[in-house]
Amino acid sequence: MSRAILDWIVTSGINTATSDPGKPWQNGTDESFNGKLRDECLSMEWFRSREEAKVVIETWRRHYNAVRPHSSLGYQTPNEFKEALTLSTQQGASL
């Protein structure tokens, strides 16, 4: 699969300057999130249907973004961080 993706990227003329050569899907932030999703949600559940999986994953996503503080964001939730960033950007634009 990864070879097919790499071939498609090369054929499409997509530059991957910010990734390791031959590994355009590598991203530390994405890998960290994927690990948390797997460890905190997917590995903890046994899904009986696709609908059940959608509900459980959406519940986890909402908790991850609105309730769970992240040390990398100064112990704010992603929603709080985004709100503070938006507010500071708006205030900076009005100066």
Short mmCIF file of N, CA and C in Angstrom, two decimals, residues 6-93:
data_model
loop_
_atom_site.label_atom_id
_atom_site.label_comp_id
_atom_site.label_asym_id
_atom_site.label_seq_id
_atom_site.Cartn_x
_atom_site.Cartn_y
_atom_site.Cartn_z
N LEU A 6 3.19 6.18 -2.57
CA LEU A 6 4.40 6.89 -2.99
C LEU A 6 4.44 7.06 -4.51
N ASP A 7 4.09 6.00 -5.25
CA ASP A 7 4.05 6.09 -6.71
C ASP A 7 3.05 7.15 -7.17
N TRP A 8 1.89 7.18 -6.54
CA TRP A 8 0.86 8.17 -6.90
C TRP A 8 1.36 9.59 -6.64
N ILE A 9 2.03 9.80 -5.51
CA ILE A 9 2.56 11.12 -5.16
C ILE A 9 3.58 11.57 -6.21
N VAL A 10 4.49 10.68 -6.56
CA VAL A 10 5.51 11.02 -7.55
C VAL A 10 4.86 11.31 -8.90
N THR A 11 3.93 10.47 -9.32
CA THR A 11 3.24 10.65 -10.60
C THR A 11 2.46 11.96 -10.63
N SER A 12 1.88 12.33 -9.49
CA SER A 12 1.07 13.55 -9.41
C SER A 12 1.91 14.81 -9.29
N GLY A 13 3.21 14.65 -9.09
CA GLY A 13 4.10 15.80 -8.98
C GLY A 13 3.97 16.53 -7.65
N ILE A 14 3.56 15.81 -6.61
CA ILE A 14 3.39 16.41 -5.29
C ILE A 14 4.75 16.46 -4.59
N ASN A 15 5.09 17.61 -4.04
CA ASN A 15 6.34 17.76 -3.29
C ASN A 15 6.12 17.33 -1.85
N THR A 16 7.09 16.67 -1.26
CA THR A 16 7.02 16.22 0.13
C THR A 16 8.23 16.71 0.90
N ALA A 17 8.56 17.96 0.74
CA ALA A 17 9.78 18.52 1.32
C ALA A 17 9.81 18.45 2.84
N THR A 18 8.66 18.46 3.50
CA THR A 18 8.64 18.46 4.96
C THR A 18 8.61 17.07 5.56
N SER A 19 8.66 16.03 4.71
CA SER A 19 8.61 14.66 5.20
C SER A 19 9.90 13.94 4.84
N ASP A 20 10.14 12.82 5.51
CA ASP A 20 11.28 11.99 5.15
C ASP A 20 11.12 11.52 3.72
N PRO A 21 12.20 11.43 2.96
CA PRO A 21 12.11 10.94 1.59
C PRO A 21 11.45 9.56 1.54
N GLY A 22 10.44 9.43 0.71
CA GLY A 22 9.74 8.17 0.58
C GLY A 22 8.69 7.91 1.63
N LYS A 23 8.48 8.84 2.58
CA LYS A 23 7.52 8.64 3.65
C LYS A 23 6.69 9.91 3.88
N PRO A 24 5.92 10.32 2.88
CA PRO A 24 5.18 11.58 2.99
C PRO A 24 4.06 11.57 4.03
N TRP A 25 3.68 10.42 4.52
CA TRP A 25 2.60 10.35 5.50
C TRP A 25 3.13 10.43 6.93
N GLN A 26 4.44 10.54 7.10
CA GLN A 26 5.00 10.67 8.45
C GLN A 26 4.76 12.07 8.98
N ASN A 27 4.22 12.15 10.14
CA ASN A 27 3.98 13.43 10.79
C ASN A 27 3.87 13.13 12.28
N GLY A 28 4.75 13.69 13.08
CA GLY A 28 4.76 13.40 14.51
C GLY A 28 3.45 13.71 15.20
N THR A 29 2.83 14.83 14.82
CA THR A 29 1.55 15.20 15.42
C THR A 29 0.47 14.19 15.07
N ASP A 30 0.40 13.81 13.81
CA ASP A 30 -0.59 12.82 13.38
C ASP A 30 -0.34 11.48 14.05
N GLU A 31 0.92 11.07 14.11
CA GLU A 31 1.23 9.79 14.73
C GLU A 31 0.87 9.79 16.21
N SER A 32 1.09 10.92 16.90
CA SER A 32 0.73 11.02 18.31
C SER A 32 -0.78 10.89 18.48
N PHE A 33 -1.54 11.62 17.64
CA PHE A 33 -3.00 11.53 17.72
C PHE A 33 -3.47 10.11 17.42
N ASN A 34 -2.92 9.50 16.37
CA ASN A 34 -3.34 8.14 16.01
C ASN A 34 -3.08 7.17 17.15
N GLY A 35 -1.95 7.33 17.84
CA GLY A 35 -1.65 6.47 18.98
C GLY A 35 -2.63 6.65 20.11
N LYS A 36 -2.99 7.90 20.39
CA LYS A 36 -3.95 8.16 21.45
C LYS A 36 -5.33 7.61 21.09
N LEU A 37 -5.76 7.81 19.84
CA LEU A 37 -7.04 7.27 19.39
C LEU A 37 -7.05 5.75 19.55
N ARG A 38 -5.98 5.12 19.13
CA ARG A 38 -5.90 3.66 19.23
C ARG A 38 -5.90 3.20 20.69
N ASP A 39 -5.04 3.82 21.52
CA ASP A 39 -4.88 3.38 22.91
C ASP A 39 -6.08 3.72 23.78
N GLU A 40 -6.66 4.90 23.59
CA GLU A 40 -7.72 5.37 24.48
C GLU A 40 -9.13 5.03 24.01
N CYS A 41 -9.26 4.68 22.74
CA CYS A 41 -10.60 4.43 22.22
C CYS A 41 -10.70 3.07 21.53
N LEU A 42 -9.99 2.91 20.43
CA LEU A 42 -10.19 1.73 19.59
C LEU A 42 -9.82 0.42 20.30
N SER A 43 -8.75 0.42 21.07
CA SER A 43 -8.32 -0.80 21.75
C SER A 43 -9.19 -1.11 22.97
N MET A 44 -9.98 -0.15 23.39
CA MET A 44 -10.81 -0.33 24.58
C MET A 44 -12.22 -0.83 24.25
N GLU A 45 -12.55 -0.88 22.98
CA GLU A 45 -13.91 -1.20 22.56
C GLU A 45 -13.95 -2.43 21.67
N TRP A 46 -15.09 -3.07 21.67
CA TRP A 46 -15.38 -4.15 20.74
C TRP A 46 -16.63 -3.73 19.99
N PHE A 47 -16.47 -3.27 18.77
CA PHE A 47 -17.59 -2.73 18.01
C PHE A 47 -18.40 -3.85 17.37
N ARG A 48 -19.71 -3.78 17.58
CA ARG A 48 -20.61 -4.78 17.01
C ARG A 48 -21.14 -4.36 15.64
N SER A 49 -21.00 -3.06 15.34
CA SER A 49 -21.47 -2.56 14.05
C SER A 49 -20.73 -1.29 13.69
N ARG A 50 -20.84 -0.90 12.45
CA ARG A 50 -20.22 0.34 12.00
C ARG A 50 -20.88 1.54 12.68
N GLU A 51 -22.18 1.48 12.86
CA GLU A 51 -22.89 2.58 13.53
C GLU A 51 -22.41 2.75 14.96
N GLU A 52 -22.24 1.65 15.66
CA GLU A 52 -21.73 1.72 17.04
C GLU A 52 -20.34 2.33 17.05
N ALA A 53 -19.49 1.95 16.11
CA ALA A 53 -18.14 2.51 16.02
C ALA A 53 -18.20 4.02 15.80
N LYS A 54 -19.08 4.47 14.92
CA LYS A 54 -19.22 5.91 14.66
C LYS A 54 -19.60 6.66 15.93
N VAL A 55 -20.54 6.13 16.69
CA VAL A 55 -21.00 6.80 17.91
C VAL A 55 -19.89 6.85 18.96
N VAL A 56 -19.23 5.73 19.17
CA VAL A 56 -18.16 5.65 20.19
C VAL A 56 -17.00 6.57 19.81
N ILE A 57 -16.58 6.54 18.55
CA ILE A 57 -15.46 7.37 18.11
C ILE A 57 -15.81 8.84 18.17
N GLU A 58 -17.03 9.21 17.80
CA GLU A 58 -17.45 10.62 17.88
C GLU A 58 -17.50 11.09 19.33
N THR A 59 -17.97 10.24 20.23
CA THR A 59 -17.99 10.59 21.66
C THR A 59 -16.56 10.81 22.16
N TRP A 60 -15.65 9.94 21.77
CA TRP A 60 -14.24 10.09 22.17
C TRP A 60 -13.66 11.38 21.60
N ARG A 61 -13.95 11.67 20.32
CA ARG A 61 -13.43 12.88 19.67
C ARG A 61 -13.91 14.13 20.38
N ARG A 62 -15.17 14.17 20.74
CA ARG A 62 -15.69 15.34 21.45
C ARG A 62 -15.03 15.52 22.81
N HIS A 63 -14.82 14.41 23.51
CA HIS A 63 -14.14 14.48 24.80
C HIS A 63 -12.70 14.95 24.60
N TYR A 64 -12.01 14.43 23.61
CA TYR A 64 -10.62 14.77 23.31
C TYR A 64 -10.47 16.27 23.03
N ASN A 65 -11.44 16.85 22.32
CA ASN A 65 -11.35 18.26 21.93
C ASN A 65 -11.94 19.23 22.94
N ALA A 66 -12.91 18.80 23.73
CA ALA A 66 -13.64 19.75 24.58
C ALA A 66 -13.41 19.55 26.08
N VAL A 67 -12.97 18.39 26.49
CA VAL A 67 -12.87 18.10 27.94
C VAL A 67 -11.43 17.83 28.36
N ARG A 68 -10.71 17.07 27.58
CA ARG A 68 -9.38 16.58 27.95
C ARG A 68 -8.32 17.65 27.73
N PRO A 69 -7.65 18.11 28.81
CA PRO A 69 -6.57 19.09 28.62
C PRO A 69 -5.34 18.43 28.00
N HIS A 70 -4.60 19.21 27.21
CA HIS A 70 -3.41 18.72 26.53
C HIS A 70 -2.20 19.50 27.03
N SER A 71 -1.19 18.79 27.48
CA SER A 71 0.00 19.46 28.01
C SER A 71 0.68 20.32 26.94
N SER A 72 0.63 19.89 25.69
CA SER A 72 1.27 20.65 24.61
C SER A 72 0.55 21.96 24.33
N LEU A 73 -0.66 22.12 24.84
CA LEU A 73 -1.44 23.35 24.66
C LEU A 73 -1.55 24.13 25.98
N GLY A 74 -0.58 23.94 26.86
CA GLY A 74 -0.61 24.63 28.14
C GLY A 74 -1.75 24.16 29.02
N TYR A 75 -2.07 22.88 28.95
CA TYR A 75 -3.14 22.24 29.72
C TYR A 75 -4.51 22.85 29.44
N GLN A 76 -4.69 23.28 28.21
CA GLN A 76 -6.00 23.69 27.72
C GLN A 76 -6.55 22.57 26.84
N THR A 77 -7.86 22.59 26.63
CA THR A 77 -8.42 21.69 25.64
C THR A 77 -8.15 22.30 24.26
N PRO A 78 -8.20 21.50 23.20
CA PRO A 78 -8.04 22.09 21.87
C PRO A 78 -9.08 23.18 21.58
N ASN A 79 -10.30 23.00 22.06
CA ASN A 79 -11.32 24.02 21.84
C ASN A 79 -10.96 25.33 22.55
N GLU A 80 -10.47 25.23 23.79
CA GLU A 80 -10.06 26.43 24.53
C GLU A 80 -8.87 27.11 23.84
N PHE A 81 -7.92 26.31 23.39
CA PHE A 81 -6.75 26.85 22.71
C PHE A 81 -7.15 27.59 21.44
N LYS A 82 -8.04 26.99 20.66
CA LYS A 82 -8.51 27.62 19.43
C LYS A 82 -9.24 28.93 19.74
N GLU A 83 -10.06 28.92 20.75
CA GLU A 83 -10.80 30.14 21.12
C GLU A 83 -9.84 31.25 21.54
N ALA A 84 -8.84 30.91 22.36
CA ALA A 84 -7.85 31.92 22.79
C ALA A 84 -7.05 32.44 21.60
N LEU A 85 -6.69 31.55 20.69
CA LEU A 85 -5.93 31.95 19.51
C LEU A 85 -6.77 32.85 18.61
N THR A 86 -8.02 32.51 18.42
CA THR A 86 -8.93 33.32 17.60
C THR A 86 -9.11 34.70 18.22
N LEU A 87 -9.28 34.74 19.53
CA LEU A 87 -9.47 36.01 20.24
C LEU A 87 -8.22 36.88 20.11
N SER A 88 -7.04 36.30 20.30
CA SER A 88 -5.81 37.09 20.22
C SER A 88 -5.57 37.58 18.78
N THR A 89 -5.94 36.76 17.81
CA THR A 89 -5.80 37.16 16.40
C THR A 89 -6.74 38.33 16.09
N GLN A 90 -7.95 38.26 16.58
CA GLN A 90 -8.93 39.33 16.36
C GLN A 90 -8.48 40.61 17.04
N GLN A 91 -7.96 40.50 18.25
CA GLN A 91 -7.49 41.68 18.97
C GLN A 91 -6.28 42.30 18.26
N GLY A 92 -5.39 41.45 17.73
CA GLY A 92 -4.22 41.95 17.01
C GLY A 92 -4.62 42.64 15.72
N ALA A 93 -5.66 42.18 15.10
CA ALA A 93 -6.10 42.78 13.84
C ALA A 93 -6.75 44.15 14.07
#
